[in-house]
Amino acid sequence: MKGLKKLYLFAFILGLIFLAACGDEEASGEDNGEFEEKDYPSTVTIGTASQGGTYYIWGGGLATLLENHLDVTSNVEVTGGPVHNIQLLDVDDVQLGMVTTGPLFEGYYNEGDWAEKEYDDIRVIFPMYDTPFHWWSSADSGVTSITEHEGERVGIGPSGGTPGTYNPLIYDALGIETGEQVAAGASDLASQMLDGQLDHIGFSAGMPIAAVTEVETQMDINIYGIDGEERETVKEALPYFEDFVIPADTYDSLDSDEETIAQFNFGVVQKDANEEFVYDLVKAYHENIDQMISTHASAQESEDPETILRNEEYPMHPGAIRYYEEIGIELPEAVYPPEWE
């Protein structure tokens, strides 16, 4: 009987050792970035931003591209913008999103106040365009500089979007204490200005912004950016901003080129997106970029596939890497993700 008990005890100990070994293997698999790749989709949801903004227009263009060239249907989702898109991608509520470099930096490195964790499963797949920040005020207000927003009620863009996230940070960096900051989409802010409820709006999107064009056809406005010492102050506080010049012919209300700041935009997916799908999407995107340009003029900035080199640090999806390598583009070593083989 004692011998039988010893045998049971020995078998129990062996079982514990086996389970511990399996646990170590699973942990090792997680450390090596193992994951289950999704199937090639028949439909995807595209995360954009508010109606009236450039992302929403791009979303429609991408949906048409996917249907025409990949036979994949799409739902174009109105979202809060880049910050919201990163969060929605993470929980698979959208499968293709658009982001600016600020939220990409803050999400990937868990640097932003909004980022409750590192969103390090996000993967860059194609370049888009620069998003310049510019502000406009009713001509009657006489305001021609962001510094004159002290104590004023200002429109800042949608909460979770690029302008809604970074306009308050720009004001903070410059020590400007505005009055009420109205968080809303481009169309809503434009309507408030036209109704006389709002004198100043700050926004960022691919140019031309439809909401600006809508307003300036119905009333006189002053459009302005940020430059000089103020621009350097903002760039020091928020290092993902770059210098940018808005050409004078962008809007009727501009008489000359306007200096300002900008962030670049990228199309993104999660790392578990199907590799063949991502490859096909990126290939179709670049080989039919004229279709995207006809959707919105900002796509001209990515007419050359080498624009993907604007990304120097964020991991890319293997399906996208395969396409860019195939056409002879030498990518920075830093953009190769752990799952690249």
C-alpha positions as a Python dict, from the first residue, in 0.01 Angstrom:
ca = {
    (1, 'M'): (0, 0, 0),
    (2, 'K'): (286, 232, 89),
    (3, 'G'): (447, 150, -246),
    (4, 'L'): (127, 243, -427),
    (5, 'K'): (106, 579, -245),
    (6, 'K'): (466, 654, -339),
    (7, 'L'): (383, 571, -701),
    (8, 'Y'): (85, 812, -697),
    (9, 'L'): (301, 1084, -540),
    (10, 'F'): (572, 1034, -801),
    (11, 'A'): (315, 1053, -1083),
    (12, 'F'): (165, 1370, -930),
    (13, 'I'): (507, 1538, -913),
    (14, 'L'): (581, 1441, -1273),
    (15, 'G'): (247, 1596, -1375),
    (16, 'L'): (333, 1924, -1203),
    (17, 'I'): (670, 1933, -1378),
    (18, 'F'): (502, 1869, -1713),
    (19, 'L'): (246, 2148, -1660),
    (20, 'A'): (519, 2390, -1556),
    (21, 'A'): (716, 2307, -1870),
    (22, 'C'): (408, 2368, -2087),
    (23, 'G'): (352, 2701, -1913),
    (24, 'D'): (712, 2800, -1984),
    (25, 'E'): (666, 2711, -2351),
    (26, 'E'): (349, 2922, -2373),
    (27, 'A'): (519, 3216, -2204),
    (28, 'S'): (814, 3175, -2439),
    (29, 'G'): (574, 3181, -2736),
    (30, 'E'): (424, 3508, -2613),
    (31, 'D'): (770, 3660, -2569),
    (32, 'N'): (850, 3565, -2930),
    (33, 'G'): (548, 3761, -3051),
    (34, 'E'): (345, 3457, -3159),
    (35, 'F'): (-17, 3529, -3253),
    (36, 'E'): (-292, 3393, -3472),
    (37, 'E'): (-313, 3563, -3810),
    (38, 'K'): (-664, 3648, -3927),
    (39, 'D'): (-820, 3509, -4243),
    (40, 'Y'): (-832, 3712, -4563),
    (41, 'P'): (-1135, 3939, -4503),
    (42, 'S'): (-1442, 3973, -4722),
    (43, 'T'): (-1535, 4297, -4548),
    (44, 'V'): (-1355, 4551, -4327),
    (45, 'T'): (-1447, 4855, -4121),
    (46, 'I'): (-1238, 5166, -4186),
    (47, 'G'): (-1180, 5405, -3896),
    (48, 'T'): (-1183, 5767, -4017),
    (49, 'A'): (-1279, 6083, -3822),
    (50, 'S'): (-1563, 6336, -3822),
    (51, 'Q'): (-1773, 6410, -4128),
    (52, 'G'): (-1640, 6710, -4317),
    (53, 'G'): (-1280, 6617, -4238),
    (54, 'T'): (-1022, 6473, -4478),
    (55, 'Y'): (-1009, 6130, -4311),
    (56, 'Y'): (-1376, 6072, -4381),
    (57, 'I'): (-1327, 6157, -4749),
    (58, 'W'): (-1022, 5928, -4763),
    (59, 'G'): (-1226, 5651, -4603),
    (60, 'G'): (-1470, 5662, -4893),
    (61, 'G'): (-1182, 5651, -5141),
    (62, 'L'): (-1022, 5352, -4968),
    (63, 'A'): (-1357, 5172, -4959),
    (64, 'T'): (-1395, 5215, -5335),
    (65, 'L'): (-1035, 5101, -5389),
    (66, 'L'): (-1091, 4785, -5184),
    (67, 'E'): (-1412, 4698, -5365),
    (68, 'N'): (-1279, 4769, -5715),
    (69, 'H'): (-944, 4591, -5684),
    (70, 'L'): (-973, 4339, -5400),
    (71, 'D'): (-1347, 4261, -5404),
    (72, 'V'): (-1357, 4351, -5034),
    (73, 'T'): (-1652, 4554, -4908),
    (74, 'S'): (-1605, 4822, -4643),
    (75, 'N'): (-1794, 5012, -4377),
    (76, 'V'): (-1666, 5368, -4340),
    (77, 'E'): (-1691, 5445, -3969),
    (78, 'V'): (-1720, 5800, -3832),
    (79, 'T'): (-1482, 5814, -3533),
    (80, 'G'): (-1314, 6068, -3309),
    (81, 'G'): (-1001, 6049, -3526),
    (82, 'P'): (-649, 5905, -3481),
    (83, 'V'): (-656, 5848, -3104),
    (84, 'H'): (-994, 5680, -3130),
    (85, 'N'): (-881, 5478, -3433),
    (86, 'I'): (-586, 5334, -3239),
    (87, 'Q'): (-820, 5230, -2958),
    (88, 'L'): (-1077, 5083, -3200),
    (89, 'L'): (-809, 4886, -3387),
    (90, 'D'): (-688, 4741, -3059),
    (91, 'V'): (-1031, 4591, -2982),
    (92, 'D'): (-1100, 4494, -3347),
    (93, 'D'): (-1392, 4734, -3389),
    (94, 'V'): (-1215, 4862, -3702),
    (95, 'Q'): (-963, 4671, -3915),
    (96, 'L'): (-807, 4958, -4109),
    (97, 'G'): (-738, 5299, -3962),
    (98, 'M'): (-569, 5631, -4025),
    (99, 'V'): (-341, 5802, -3774),
    (100, 'T'): (-113, 6103, -3740),
    (101, 'T'): (238, 6077, -3597),
    (102, 'G'): (145, 6240, -3264),
    (103, 'P'): (-108, 5976, -3154),
    (104, 'L'): (109, 5705, -3314),
    (105, 'F'): (403, 5815, -3097),
    (106, 'E'): (195, 5850, -2782),
    (107, 'G'): (8, 5524, -2830),
    (108, 'Y'): (306, 5311, -2928),
    (109, 'Y'): (525, 5437, -2644),
    (110, 'N'): (241, 5490, -2392),
    (111, 'E'): (332, 5859, -2364),
    (112, 'G'): (-8, 6026, -2407),
    (113, 'D'): (-253, 6101, -2126),
    (114, 'W'): (-514, 5907, -2322),
    (115, 'A'): (-301, 5592, -2361),
    (116, 'E'): (-372, 5353, -2074),
    (117, 'K'): (-119, 5103, -2216),
    (118, 'E'): (136, 5054, -2493),
    (119, 'Y'): (-46, 5008, -2823),
    (120, 'D'): (252, 4822, -2964),
    (121, 'D'): (54, 4584, -3189),
    (122, 'I'): (-20, 4866, -3434),
    (123, 'R'): (151, 4836, -3774),
    (124, 'V'): (209, 5101, -4043),
    (125, 'I'): (116, 4995, -4398),
    (126, 'F'): (110, 5300, -4631),
    (127, 'P'): (188, 5675, -4632),
    (128, 'M'): (-81, 5940, -4675),
    (129, 'Y'): (-15, 6314, -4642),
    (130, 'D'): (85, 6595, -4408),
    (131, 'T'): (-171, 6733, -4168),
    (132, 'P'): (-96, 7103, -4115),
    (133, 'F'): (-244, 7286, -3819),
    (134, 'H'): (-408, 7613, -3906),
    (135, 'W'): (-656, 7843, -3747),
    (136, 'W'): (-918, 8076, -3887),
    (137, 'S'): (-1122, 8357, -3737),
    (138, 'S'): (-1407, 8572, -3862),
    (139, 'A'): (-1268, 8881, -4032),
    (140, 'D'): (-1493, 9092, -3808),
    (141, 'S'): (-1303, 8969, -3502),
    (142, 'G'): (-979, 9113, -3640),
    (143, 'V'): (-784, 8815, -3499),
    (144, 'T'): (-484, 8701, -3707),
    (145, 'S'): (-276, 8509, -3451),
    (146, 'I'): (-325, 8220, -3210),
    (147, 'T'): (-188, 8441, -2932),
    (148, 'E'): (-506, 8648, -2959),
    (149, 'H'): (-713, 8348, -2845),
    (150, 'E'): (-644, 8440, -2482),
    (151, 'G'): (-979, 8425, -2300),
    (152, 'E'): (-1169, 8356, -2624),
    (153, 'R'): (-1416, 8075, -2698),
    (154, 'V'): (-1241, 7855, -2957),
    (155, 'G'): (-1325, 7548, -3164),
    (156, 'I'): (-1055, 7282, -3129),
    (157, 'G'): (-1180, 6984, -3332),
    (158, 'P'): (-1329, 6650, -3224),
    (159, 'S'): (-1229, 6486, -2897),
    (160, 'G'): (-989, 6202, -2982),
    (161, 'G'): (-904, 6355, -3320),
    (162, 'T'): (-571, 6516, -3406),
    (163, 'P'): (-685, 6880, -3363),
    (164, 'G'): (-898, 6802, -3057),
    (165, 'T'): (-604, 6626, -2892),
    (166, 'Y'): (-323, 6866, -2983),
    (167, 'N'): (-482, 7213, -2997),
    (168, 'P'): (-511, 7218, -2615),
    (169, 'L'): (-148, 7102, -2588),
    (170, 'I'): (-36, 7378, -2826),
    (171, 'Y'): (-217, 7639, -2616),
    (172, 'D'): (-55, 7494, -2301),
    (173, 'A'): (292, 7500, -2458),
    (174, 'L'): (248, 7868, -2544),
    (175, 'G'): (91, 7959, -2210),
    (176, 'I'): (-235, 8069, -2374),
    (177, 'E'): (-541, 8042, -2150),
    (178, 'T'): (-840, 8036, -2381),
    (179, 'G'): (-1203, 8056, -2280),
    (180, 'E'): (-1430, 7760, -2353),
    (181, 'Q'): (-1276, 7503, -2588),
    (182, 'V'): (-1545, 7354, -2811),
    (183, 'A'): (-1469, 6994, -2910),
    (184, 'A'): (-1661, 6907, -3228),
    (185, 'G'): (-1616, 6790, -3585),
    (186, 'A'): (-1523, 7018, -3872),
    (187, 'S'): (-1876, 7047, -4010),
    (188, 'D'): (-2026, 7126, -3670),
    (189, 'L'): (-1766, 7393, -3598),
    (190, 'A'): (-1816, 7548, -3940),
    (191, 'S'): (-2192, 7565, -3880),
    (192, 'Q'): (-2135, 7736, -3545),
    (193, 'M'): (-1912, 7996, -3709),
    (194, 'L'): (-2161, 8063, -3985),
    (195, 'D'): (-2435, 8100, -3721),
    (196, 'G'): (-2228, 8358, -3533),
    (197, 'Q'): (-2173, 8132, -3229),
    (198, 'L'): (-1798, 8093, -3278),
    (199, 'D'): (-1530, 8334, -3398),
    (200, 'H'): (-1218, 8113, -3390),
    (201, 'I'): (-1151, 7757, -3506),
    (202, 'G'): (-833, 7552, -3503),
    (203, 'F'): (-821, 7238, -3715),
    (204, 'S'): (-584, 6998, -3886),
    (205, 'A'): (-648, 6775, -4184),
    (206, 'G'): (-530, 6715, -4538),
    (207, 'M'): (-565, 7026, -4748),
    (208, 'P'): (-788, 7177, -4853),
    (209, 'I'): (-1016, 7120, -4555),
    (210, 'A'): (-1372, 7111, -4687),
    (211, 'A'): (-1505, 7295, -4381),
    (212, 'V'): (-1270, 7591, -4440),
    (213, 'T'): (-1372, 7610, -4803),
    (214, 'E'): (-1738, 7599, -4700),
    (215, 'V'): (-1698, 7886, -4453),
    (216, 'E'): (-1490, 8114, -4675),
    (217, 'T'): (-1749, 8100, -4955),
    (218, 'Q'): (-2008, 8244, -4715),
    (219, 'M'): (-1813, 8488, -4500),
    (220, 'D'): (-1478, 8667, -4477),
    (221, 'I'): (-1222, 8489, -4261),
    (222, 'N'): (-857, 8528, -4161),
    (223, 'I'): (-648, 8210, -4196),
    (224, 'Y'): (-319, 8184, -4007),
    (225, 'G'): (-60, 7935, -3884),
    (226, 'I'): (224, 7951, -3633),
    (227, 'D'): (589, 8038, -3693),
    (228, 'G'): (905, 8189, -3544),
    (229, 'E'): (975, 8158, -3172),
    (230, 'E'): (624, 8030, -3100),
    (231, 'R'): (667, 7745, -3345),
    (232, 'E'): (1001, 7647, -3191),
    (233, 'T'): (843, 7650, -2846),
    (234, 'V'): (569, 7412, -2960),
    (235, 'K'): (816, 7178, -3136),
    (236, 'E'): (1032, 7161, -2825),
    (237, 'A'): (734, 7063, -2611),
    (238, 'L'): (578, 6834, -2876),
    (239, 'P'): (865, 6685, -3082),
    (240, 'Y'): (649, 6498, -3334),
    (241, 'F'): (557, 6829, -3504),
    (242, 'E'): (740, 6943, -3818),
    (243, 'D'): (764, 7273, -4006),
    (244, 'F'): (515, 7315, -4287),
    (245, 'V'): (412, 7578, -4541),
    (246, 'I'): (51, 7612, -4658),
    (247, 'P'): (62, 7729, -5021),
    (248, 'A'): (-121, 8054, -5093),
    (249, 'D'): (-343, 7891, -5356),
    (250, 'T'): (-489, 7643, -5103),
    (251, 'Y'): (-768, 7879, -4997),
    (252, 'D'): (-917, 8193, -5151),
    (253, 'S'): (-872, 8371, -4818),
    (254, 'L'): (-491, 8336, -4829),
    (255, 'D'): (-289, 8610, -4999),
    (256, 'S'): (51, 8443, -4941),
    (257, 'D'): (212, 8121, -4821),
    (258, 'E'): (146, 8056, -4453),
    (259, 'E'): (406, 7908, -4214),
    (260, 'T'): (278, 7653, -3961),
    (261, 'I'): (333, 7308, -3808),
    (262, 'A'): (220, 6965, -3922),
    (263, 'Q'): (209, 6592, -3851),
    (264, 'F'): (227, 6318, -4114),
    (265, 'N'): (-42, 6052, -4164),
    (266, 'F'): (-20, 5677, -4218),
    (267, 'G'): (-261, 5395, -4287),
    (268, 'V'): (-240, 5134, -4011),
    (269, 'V'): (-363, 4787, -3914),
    (270, 'Q'): (-301, 4549, -3624),
    (271, 'K'): (-18, 4296, -3646),
    (272, 'D'): (-264, 4005, -3677),
    (273, 'A'): (-408, 4139, -4005),
    (274, 'N'): (-385, 3886, -4288),
    (275, 'E'): (-49, 3924, -4463),
    (276, 'E'): (-180, 3858, -4813),
    (277, 'F'): (-460, 4107, -4763),
    (278, 'V'): (-219, 4378, -4646),
    (279, 'Y'): (14, 4308, -4938),
    (280, 'D'): (-275, 4326, -5188),
    (281, 'L'): (-409, 4644, -5028),
    (282, 'V'): (-75, 4828, -5031),
    (283, 'K'): (-7, 4715, -5388),
    (284, 'A'): (-352, 4829, -5505),
    (285, 'Y'): (-310, 5158, -5317),
    (286, 'H'): (14, 5254, -5489),
    (287, 'E'): (-71, 5116, -5832),
    (288, 'N'): (-400, 5310, -5830),
    (289, 'I'): (-291, 5621, -5642),
    (290, 'D'): (-455, 5832, -5914),
    (291, 'Q'): (-788, 5701, -5787),
    (292, 'M'): (-705, 5828, -5438),
    (293, 'I'): (-587, 6163, -5578),
    (294, 'S'): (-921, 6205, -5751),
    (295, 'T'): (-1083, 6141, -5411),
    (296, 'H'): (-874, 6405, -5235),
    (297, 'A'): (-583, 6614, -5365),
    (298, 'S'): (-377, 6543, -5052),
    (299, 'A'): (-302, 6193, -5189),
    (300, 'Q'): (-60, 6357, -5433),
    (301, 'E'): (188, 6361, -5145),
    (302, 'S'): (211, 5980, -5166),
    (303, 'E'): (228, 5951, -5543),
    (304, 'D'): (586, 5829, -5496),
    (305, 'P'): (588, 5502, -5292),
    (306, 'E'): (916, 5613, -5132),
    (307, 'T'): (704, 5847, -4919),
    (308, 'I'): (677, 5545, -4687),
    (309, 'L'): (1029, 5643, -4574),
    (310, 'R'): (867, 5924, -4375),
    (311, 'N'): (822, 5643, -4121),
    (312, 'E'): (1159, 5586, -3958),
    (313, 'E'): (1066, 5417, -3629),
    (314, 'Y'): (724, 5255, -3613),
    (315, 'P'): (693, 4884, -3701),
    (316, 'M'): (539, 4797, -4036),
    (317, 'H'): (321, 4500, -4124),
    (318, 'P'): (505, 4215, -4304),
    (319, 'G'): (257, 4232, -4592),
    (320, 'A'): (347, 4597, -4650),
    (321, 'I'): (720, 4531, -4609),
    (322, 'R'): (702, 4258, -4871),
    (323, 'Y'): (551, 4500, -5124),
    (324, 'Y'): (801, 4782, -5061),
    (325, 'E'): (1096, 4543, -5078),
    (326, 'E'): (953, 4396, -5398),
    (327, 'I'): (963, 4737, -5569),
    (328, 'G'): (1317, 4804, -5445),
    (329, 'I'): (1263, 5040, -5151),
    (330, 'E'): (1521, 4998, -4874),
    (331, 'L'): (1337, 5038, -4547),
    (332, 'P'): (1498, 5148, -4217),
    (333, 'E'): (1592, 4857, -3993),
    (334, 'A'): (1380, 4999, -3711),
    (335, 'V'): (1050, 4942, -3898),
    (336, 'Y'): (1091, 4561, -3916),
    (337, 'P'): (861, 4413, -3648),
    (338, 'P'): (939, 4118, -3418),
    (339, 'E'): (715, 3891, -3629),
    (340, 'W'): (913, 3958, -3949),
    (341, 'E'): (1084, 3644, -4082),
}
